[in-house]
PDB file of N, CA and C in Angstrom:
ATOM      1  N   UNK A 110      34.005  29.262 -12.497  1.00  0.00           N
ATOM      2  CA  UNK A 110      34.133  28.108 -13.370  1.00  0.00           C
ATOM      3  C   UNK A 110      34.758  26.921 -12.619  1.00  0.00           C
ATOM      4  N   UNK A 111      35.617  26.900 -11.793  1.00  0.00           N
ATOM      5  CA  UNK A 111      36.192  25.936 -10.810  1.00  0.00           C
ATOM      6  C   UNK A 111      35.657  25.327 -10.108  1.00  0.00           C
ATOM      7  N   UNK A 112      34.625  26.315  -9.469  1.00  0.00           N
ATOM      8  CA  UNK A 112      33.465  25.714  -8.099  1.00  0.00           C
ATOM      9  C   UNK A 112      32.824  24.547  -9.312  1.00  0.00           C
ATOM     10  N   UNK A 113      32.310  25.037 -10.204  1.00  0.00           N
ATOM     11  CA  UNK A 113      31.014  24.637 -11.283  1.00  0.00           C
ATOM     12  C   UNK A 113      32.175  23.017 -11.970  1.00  0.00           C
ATOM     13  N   UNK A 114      33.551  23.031 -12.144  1.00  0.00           N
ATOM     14  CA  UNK A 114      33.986  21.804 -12.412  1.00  0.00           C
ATOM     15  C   UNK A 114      33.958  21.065 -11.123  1.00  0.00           C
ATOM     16  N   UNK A 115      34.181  21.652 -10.138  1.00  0.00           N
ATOM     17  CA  UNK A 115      34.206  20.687  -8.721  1.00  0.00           C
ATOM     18  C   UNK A 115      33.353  19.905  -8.353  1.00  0.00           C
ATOM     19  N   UNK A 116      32.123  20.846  -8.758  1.00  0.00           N
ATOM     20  CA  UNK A 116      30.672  20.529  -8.743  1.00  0.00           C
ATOM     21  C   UNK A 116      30.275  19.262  -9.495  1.00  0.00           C
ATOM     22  N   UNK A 117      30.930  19.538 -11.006  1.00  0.00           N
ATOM     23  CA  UNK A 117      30.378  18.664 -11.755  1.00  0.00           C
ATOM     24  C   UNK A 117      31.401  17.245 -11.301  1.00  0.00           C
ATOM     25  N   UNK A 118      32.364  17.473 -11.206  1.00  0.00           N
ATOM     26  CA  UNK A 118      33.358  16.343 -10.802  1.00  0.00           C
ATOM     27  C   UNK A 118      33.162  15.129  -9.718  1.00  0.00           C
ATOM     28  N   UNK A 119      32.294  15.912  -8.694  1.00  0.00           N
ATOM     29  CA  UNK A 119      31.526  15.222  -7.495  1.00  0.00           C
ATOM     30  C   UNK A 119      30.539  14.574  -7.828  1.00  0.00           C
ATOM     31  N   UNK A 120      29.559  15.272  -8.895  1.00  0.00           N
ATOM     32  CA  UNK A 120      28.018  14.304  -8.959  1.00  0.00           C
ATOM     33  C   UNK A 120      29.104  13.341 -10.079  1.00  0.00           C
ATOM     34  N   UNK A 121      29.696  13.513 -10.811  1.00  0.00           N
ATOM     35  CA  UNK A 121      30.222  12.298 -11.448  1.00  0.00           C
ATOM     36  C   UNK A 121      30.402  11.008 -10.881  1.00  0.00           C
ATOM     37  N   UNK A 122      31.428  11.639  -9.429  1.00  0.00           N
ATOM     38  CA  UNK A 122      31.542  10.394  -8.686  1.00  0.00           C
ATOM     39  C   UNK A 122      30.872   9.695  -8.001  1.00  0.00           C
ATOM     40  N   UNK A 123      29.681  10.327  -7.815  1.00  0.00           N
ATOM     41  CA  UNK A 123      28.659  10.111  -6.913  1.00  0.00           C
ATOM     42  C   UNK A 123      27.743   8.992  -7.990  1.00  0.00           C
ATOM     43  N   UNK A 124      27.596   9.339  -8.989  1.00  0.00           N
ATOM     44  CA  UNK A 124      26.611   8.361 -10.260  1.00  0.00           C
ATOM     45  C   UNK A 124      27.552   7.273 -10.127  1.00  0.00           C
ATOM     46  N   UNK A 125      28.998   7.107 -10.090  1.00  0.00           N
ATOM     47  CA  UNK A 125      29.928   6.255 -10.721  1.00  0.00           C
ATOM     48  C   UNK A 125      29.805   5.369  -9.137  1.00  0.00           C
ATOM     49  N   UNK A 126      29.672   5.800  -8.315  1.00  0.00           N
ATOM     50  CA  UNK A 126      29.646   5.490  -7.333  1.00  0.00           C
ATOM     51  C   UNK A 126      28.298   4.720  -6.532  1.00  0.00           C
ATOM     52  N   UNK A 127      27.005   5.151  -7.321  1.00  0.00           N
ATOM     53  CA  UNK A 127      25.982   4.482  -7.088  1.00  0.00           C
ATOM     54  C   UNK A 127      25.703   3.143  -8.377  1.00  0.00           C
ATOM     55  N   UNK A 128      26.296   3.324  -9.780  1.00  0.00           N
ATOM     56  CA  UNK A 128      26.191   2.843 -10.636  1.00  0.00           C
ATOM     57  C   UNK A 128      26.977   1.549 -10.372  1.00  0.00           C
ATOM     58  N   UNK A 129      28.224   1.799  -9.274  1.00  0.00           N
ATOM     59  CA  UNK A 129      28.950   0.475  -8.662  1.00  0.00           C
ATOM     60  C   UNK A 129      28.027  -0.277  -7.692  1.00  0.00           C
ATOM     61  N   UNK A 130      27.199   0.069  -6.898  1.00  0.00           N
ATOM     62  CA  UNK A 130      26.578  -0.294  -5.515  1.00  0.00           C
ATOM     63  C   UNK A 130      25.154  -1.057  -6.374  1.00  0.00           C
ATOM     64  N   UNK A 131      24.670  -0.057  -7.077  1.00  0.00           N
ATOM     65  CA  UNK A 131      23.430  -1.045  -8.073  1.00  0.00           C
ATOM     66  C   UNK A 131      23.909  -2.277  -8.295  1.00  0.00           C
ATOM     67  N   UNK A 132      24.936  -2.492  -9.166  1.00  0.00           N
ATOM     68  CA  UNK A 132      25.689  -3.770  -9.885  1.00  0.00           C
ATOM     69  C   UNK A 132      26.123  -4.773  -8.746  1.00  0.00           C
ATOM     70  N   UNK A 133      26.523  -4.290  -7.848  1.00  0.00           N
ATOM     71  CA  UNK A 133      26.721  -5.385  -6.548  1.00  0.00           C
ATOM     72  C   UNK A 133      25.976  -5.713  -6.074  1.00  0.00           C
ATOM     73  N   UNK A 134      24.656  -4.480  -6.161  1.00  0.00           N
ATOM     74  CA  UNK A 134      23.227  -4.928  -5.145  1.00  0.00           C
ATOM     75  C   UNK A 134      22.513  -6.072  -6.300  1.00  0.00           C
ATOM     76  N   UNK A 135      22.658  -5.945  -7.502  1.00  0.00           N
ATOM     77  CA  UNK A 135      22.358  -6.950  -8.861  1.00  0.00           C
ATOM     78  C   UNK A 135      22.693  -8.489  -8.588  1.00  0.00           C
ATOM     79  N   UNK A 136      24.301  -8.539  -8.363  1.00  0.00           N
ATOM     80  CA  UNK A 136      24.902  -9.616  -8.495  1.00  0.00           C
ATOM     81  C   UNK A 136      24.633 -10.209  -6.982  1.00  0.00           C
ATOM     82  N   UNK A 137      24.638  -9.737  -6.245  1.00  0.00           N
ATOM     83  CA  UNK A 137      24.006 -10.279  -4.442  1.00  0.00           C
ATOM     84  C   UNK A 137      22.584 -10.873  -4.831  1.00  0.00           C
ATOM     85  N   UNK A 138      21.555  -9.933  -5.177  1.00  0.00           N
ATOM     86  CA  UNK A 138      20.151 -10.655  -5.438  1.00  0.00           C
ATOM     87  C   UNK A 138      20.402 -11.862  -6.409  1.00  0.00           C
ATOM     88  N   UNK A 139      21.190 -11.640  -7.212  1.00  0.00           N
ATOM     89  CA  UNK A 139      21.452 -12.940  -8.438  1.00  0.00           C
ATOM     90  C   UNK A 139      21.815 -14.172  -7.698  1.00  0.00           C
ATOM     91  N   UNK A 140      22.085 -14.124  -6.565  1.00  0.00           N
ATOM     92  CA  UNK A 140      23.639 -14.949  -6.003  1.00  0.00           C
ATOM     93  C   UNK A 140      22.789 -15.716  -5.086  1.00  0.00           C
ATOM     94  N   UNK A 141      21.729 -15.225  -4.558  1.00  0.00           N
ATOM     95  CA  UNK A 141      20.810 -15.603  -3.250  1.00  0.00           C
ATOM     96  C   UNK A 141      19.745 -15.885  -4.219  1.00  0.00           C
ATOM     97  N   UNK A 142      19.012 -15.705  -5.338  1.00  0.00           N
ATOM     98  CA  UNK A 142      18.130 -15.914  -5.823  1.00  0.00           C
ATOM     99  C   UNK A 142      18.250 -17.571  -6.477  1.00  0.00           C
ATOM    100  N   UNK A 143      19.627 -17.587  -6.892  1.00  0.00           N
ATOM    101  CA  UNK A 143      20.216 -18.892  -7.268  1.00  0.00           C
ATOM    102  C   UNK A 143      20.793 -20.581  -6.476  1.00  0.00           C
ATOM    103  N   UNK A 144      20.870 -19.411  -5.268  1.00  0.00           N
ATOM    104  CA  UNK A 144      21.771 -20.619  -4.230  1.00  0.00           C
ATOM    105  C   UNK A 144      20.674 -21.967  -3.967  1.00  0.00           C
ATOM    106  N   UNK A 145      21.074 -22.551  -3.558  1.00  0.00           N
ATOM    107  CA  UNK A 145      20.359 -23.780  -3.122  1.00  0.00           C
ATOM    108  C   UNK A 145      20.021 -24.288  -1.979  1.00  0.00           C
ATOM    109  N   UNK A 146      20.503 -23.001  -1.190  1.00  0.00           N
ATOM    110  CA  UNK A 146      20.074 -23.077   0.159  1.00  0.00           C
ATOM    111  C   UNK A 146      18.721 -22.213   0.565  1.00  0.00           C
ATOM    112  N   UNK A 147      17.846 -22.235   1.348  1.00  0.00           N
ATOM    113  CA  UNK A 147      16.752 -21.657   1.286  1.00  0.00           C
ATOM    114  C   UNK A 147      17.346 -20.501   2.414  1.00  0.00           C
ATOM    115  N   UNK A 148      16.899 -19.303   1.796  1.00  0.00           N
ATOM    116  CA  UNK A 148      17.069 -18.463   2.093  1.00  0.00           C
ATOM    117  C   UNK A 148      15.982 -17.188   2.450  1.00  0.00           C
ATOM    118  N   UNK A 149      15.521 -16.787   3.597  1.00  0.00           N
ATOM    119  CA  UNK A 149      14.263 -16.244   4.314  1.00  0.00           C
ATOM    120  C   UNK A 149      15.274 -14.781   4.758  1.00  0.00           C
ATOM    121  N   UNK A 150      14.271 -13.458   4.265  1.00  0.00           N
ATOM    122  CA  UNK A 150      14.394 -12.474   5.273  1.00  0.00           C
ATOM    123  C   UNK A 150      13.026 -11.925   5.923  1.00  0.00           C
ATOM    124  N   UNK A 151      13.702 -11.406   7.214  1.00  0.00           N
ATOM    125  CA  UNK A 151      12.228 -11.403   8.006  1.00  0.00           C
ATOM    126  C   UNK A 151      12.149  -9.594   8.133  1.00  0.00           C
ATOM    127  N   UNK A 152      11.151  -8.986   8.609  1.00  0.00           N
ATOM    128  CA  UNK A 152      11.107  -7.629   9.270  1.00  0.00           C
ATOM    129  C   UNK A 152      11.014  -7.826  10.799  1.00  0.00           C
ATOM    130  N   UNK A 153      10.847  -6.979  11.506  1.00  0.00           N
ATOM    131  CA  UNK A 153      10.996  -6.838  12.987  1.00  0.00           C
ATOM    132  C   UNK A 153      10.190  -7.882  13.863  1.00  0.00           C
ATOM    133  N   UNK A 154       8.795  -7.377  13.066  1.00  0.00           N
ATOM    134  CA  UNK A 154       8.573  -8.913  13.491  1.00  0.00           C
ATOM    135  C   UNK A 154       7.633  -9.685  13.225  1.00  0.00           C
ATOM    136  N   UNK A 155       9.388 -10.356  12.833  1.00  0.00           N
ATOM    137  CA  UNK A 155       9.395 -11.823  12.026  1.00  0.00           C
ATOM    138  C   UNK A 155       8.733 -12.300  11.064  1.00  0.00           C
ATOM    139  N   UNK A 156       8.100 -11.178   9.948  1.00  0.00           N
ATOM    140  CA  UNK A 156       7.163 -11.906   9.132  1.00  0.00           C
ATOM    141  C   UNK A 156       8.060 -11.731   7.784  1.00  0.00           C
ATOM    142  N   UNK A 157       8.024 -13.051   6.789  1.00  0.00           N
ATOM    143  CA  UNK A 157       8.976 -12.916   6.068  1.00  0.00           C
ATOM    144  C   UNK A 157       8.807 -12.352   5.378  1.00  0.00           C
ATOM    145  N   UNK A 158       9.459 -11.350   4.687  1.00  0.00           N
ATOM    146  CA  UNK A 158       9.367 -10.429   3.613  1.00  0.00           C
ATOM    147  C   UNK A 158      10.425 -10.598   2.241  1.00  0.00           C
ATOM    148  N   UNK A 159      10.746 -11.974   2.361  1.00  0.00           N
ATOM    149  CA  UNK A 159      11.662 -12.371   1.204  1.00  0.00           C
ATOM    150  C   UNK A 159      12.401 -13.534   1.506  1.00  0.00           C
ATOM    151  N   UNK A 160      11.558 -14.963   0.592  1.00  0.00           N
ATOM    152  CA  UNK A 160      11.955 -15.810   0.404  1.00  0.00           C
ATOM    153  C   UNK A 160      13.052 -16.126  -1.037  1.00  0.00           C
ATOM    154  N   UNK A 161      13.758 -17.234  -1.343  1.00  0.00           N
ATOM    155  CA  UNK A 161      14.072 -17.193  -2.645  1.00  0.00           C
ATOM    156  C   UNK A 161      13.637 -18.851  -2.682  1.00  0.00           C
ATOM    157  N   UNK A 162      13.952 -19.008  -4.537  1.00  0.00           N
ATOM    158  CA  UNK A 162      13.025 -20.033  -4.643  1.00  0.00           C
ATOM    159  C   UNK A 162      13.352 -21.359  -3.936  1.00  0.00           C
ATOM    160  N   UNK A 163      14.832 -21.682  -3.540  1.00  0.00           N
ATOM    161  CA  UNK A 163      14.565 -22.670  -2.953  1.00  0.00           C
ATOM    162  C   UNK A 163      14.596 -22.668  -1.463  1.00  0.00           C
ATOM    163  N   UNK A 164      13.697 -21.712  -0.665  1.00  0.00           N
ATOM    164  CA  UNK A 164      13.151 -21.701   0.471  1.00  0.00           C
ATOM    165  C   UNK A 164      11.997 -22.538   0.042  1.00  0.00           C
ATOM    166  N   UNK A 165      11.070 -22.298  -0.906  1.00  0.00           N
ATOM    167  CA  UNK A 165       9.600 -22.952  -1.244  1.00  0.00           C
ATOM    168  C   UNK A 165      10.222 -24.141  -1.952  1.00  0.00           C
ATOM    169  N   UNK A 166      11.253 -24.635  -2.253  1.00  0.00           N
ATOM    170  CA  UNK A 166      10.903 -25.722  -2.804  1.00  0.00           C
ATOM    171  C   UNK A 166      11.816 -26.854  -1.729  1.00  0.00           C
ATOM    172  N   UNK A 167      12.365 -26.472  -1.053  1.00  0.00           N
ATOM    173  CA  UNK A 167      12.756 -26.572   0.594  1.00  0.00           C
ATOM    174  C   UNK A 167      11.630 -27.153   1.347  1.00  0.00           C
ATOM    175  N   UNK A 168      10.754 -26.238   1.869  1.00  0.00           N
ATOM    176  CA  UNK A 168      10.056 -26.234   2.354  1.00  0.00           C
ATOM    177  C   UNK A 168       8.734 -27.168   1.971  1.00  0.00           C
ATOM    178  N   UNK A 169       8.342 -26.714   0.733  1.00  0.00           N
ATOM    179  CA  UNK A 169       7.110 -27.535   0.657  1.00  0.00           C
ATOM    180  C   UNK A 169       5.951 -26.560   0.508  1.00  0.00           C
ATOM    181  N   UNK A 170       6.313 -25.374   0.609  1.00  0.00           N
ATOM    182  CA  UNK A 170       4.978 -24.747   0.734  1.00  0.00           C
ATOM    183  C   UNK A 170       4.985 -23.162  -0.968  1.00  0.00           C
ATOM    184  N   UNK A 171       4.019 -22.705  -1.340  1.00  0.00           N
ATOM    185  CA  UNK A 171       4.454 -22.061  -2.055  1.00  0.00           C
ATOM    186  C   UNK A 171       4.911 -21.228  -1.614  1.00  0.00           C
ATOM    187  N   UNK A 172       5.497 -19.768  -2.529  1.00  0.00           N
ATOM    188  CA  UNK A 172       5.775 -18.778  -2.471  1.00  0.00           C
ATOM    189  C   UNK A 172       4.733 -17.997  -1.264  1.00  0.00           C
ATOM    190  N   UNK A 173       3.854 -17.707  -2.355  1.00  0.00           N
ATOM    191  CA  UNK A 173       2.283 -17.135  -1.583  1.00  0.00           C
ATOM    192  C   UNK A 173       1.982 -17.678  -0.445  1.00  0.00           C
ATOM    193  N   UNK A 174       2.234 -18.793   0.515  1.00  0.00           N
ATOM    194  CA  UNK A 174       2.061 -18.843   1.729  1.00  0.00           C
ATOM    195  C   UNK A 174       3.112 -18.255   3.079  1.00  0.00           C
ATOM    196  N   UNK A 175       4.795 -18.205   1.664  1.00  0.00           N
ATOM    197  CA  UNK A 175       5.845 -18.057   2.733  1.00  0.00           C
ATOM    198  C   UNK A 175       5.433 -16.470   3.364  1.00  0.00           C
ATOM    199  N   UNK A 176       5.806 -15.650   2.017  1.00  0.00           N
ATOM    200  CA  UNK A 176       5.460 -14.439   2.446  1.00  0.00           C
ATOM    201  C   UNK A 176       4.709 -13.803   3.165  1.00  0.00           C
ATOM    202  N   UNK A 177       5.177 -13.214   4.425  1.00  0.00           N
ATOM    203  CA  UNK A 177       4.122 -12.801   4.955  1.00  0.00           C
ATOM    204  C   UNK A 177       4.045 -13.357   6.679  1.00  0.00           C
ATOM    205  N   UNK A 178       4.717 -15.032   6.107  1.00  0.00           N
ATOM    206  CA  UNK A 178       4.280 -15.834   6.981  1.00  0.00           C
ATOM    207  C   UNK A 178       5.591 -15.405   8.636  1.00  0.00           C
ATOM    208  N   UNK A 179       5.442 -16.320   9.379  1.00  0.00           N
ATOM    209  CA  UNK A 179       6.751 -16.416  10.330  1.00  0.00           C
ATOM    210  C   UNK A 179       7.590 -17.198   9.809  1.00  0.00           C
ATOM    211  N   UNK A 180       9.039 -17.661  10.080  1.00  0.00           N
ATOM    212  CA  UNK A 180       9.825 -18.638   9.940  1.00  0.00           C
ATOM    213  C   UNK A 180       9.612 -19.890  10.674  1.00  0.00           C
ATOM    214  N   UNK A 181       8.807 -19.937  10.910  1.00  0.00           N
ATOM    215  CA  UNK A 181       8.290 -21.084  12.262  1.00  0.00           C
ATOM    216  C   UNK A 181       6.936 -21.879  11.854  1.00  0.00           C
ATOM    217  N   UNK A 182       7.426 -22.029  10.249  1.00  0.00           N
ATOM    218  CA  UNK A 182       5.693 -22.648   9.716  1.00  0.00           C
ATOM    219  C   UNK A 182       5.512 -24.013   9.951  1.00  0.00           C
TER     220      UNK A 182
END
C-alpha cells in the first residue's frame, strides 16, 4: 500500500508539474503573439517556421509567404 501511495504521489506531481509548464508555455505564446516587435523562428535551415503577427505587418508581406520562407526576404 505505501509503494502504491508513493506511486500515486509522484504521477500527482508530475500532472501538477506539467499542468505548470503548459500555463507558462500559454502565457509565453500569448506574450510573443502580442508584442509589437516582429518576431521570426527559424529551423536548421533557416526556413521560418513561426512568425507572429507583427512580423507580417512589419514586414509587408503576408503570413502565407513568411512561412516557410528565409529571414532574408
Amino acid at each position: 500500500l505505501a509503494r502504491q501511495l508513493g506511486f500515486g504521489l509522484a504521477r500527482l506531481r508530475d500532472i501538477e508539474r506539467i499542468a505548470k509548464e503548459s500555463a507558462q508555455r500559454a502565457l509565453l505564446s500569448t506574450a510573443i503573439d502580442q508584442a509589437v516587435e516582429a518576431v521570426l523562428i527559424t529551423d536548421t535551415a533557416l526556413q521560418i517556421v513561426y512568425a507572429n503577427p507583427a512580423a507580417s505587418s512589419s514586414s509587408g508581406y503576408p503570413m502565407e509567404e513568411i512561412l516557410g520562407a528565409t529571414p532574408f526576404l
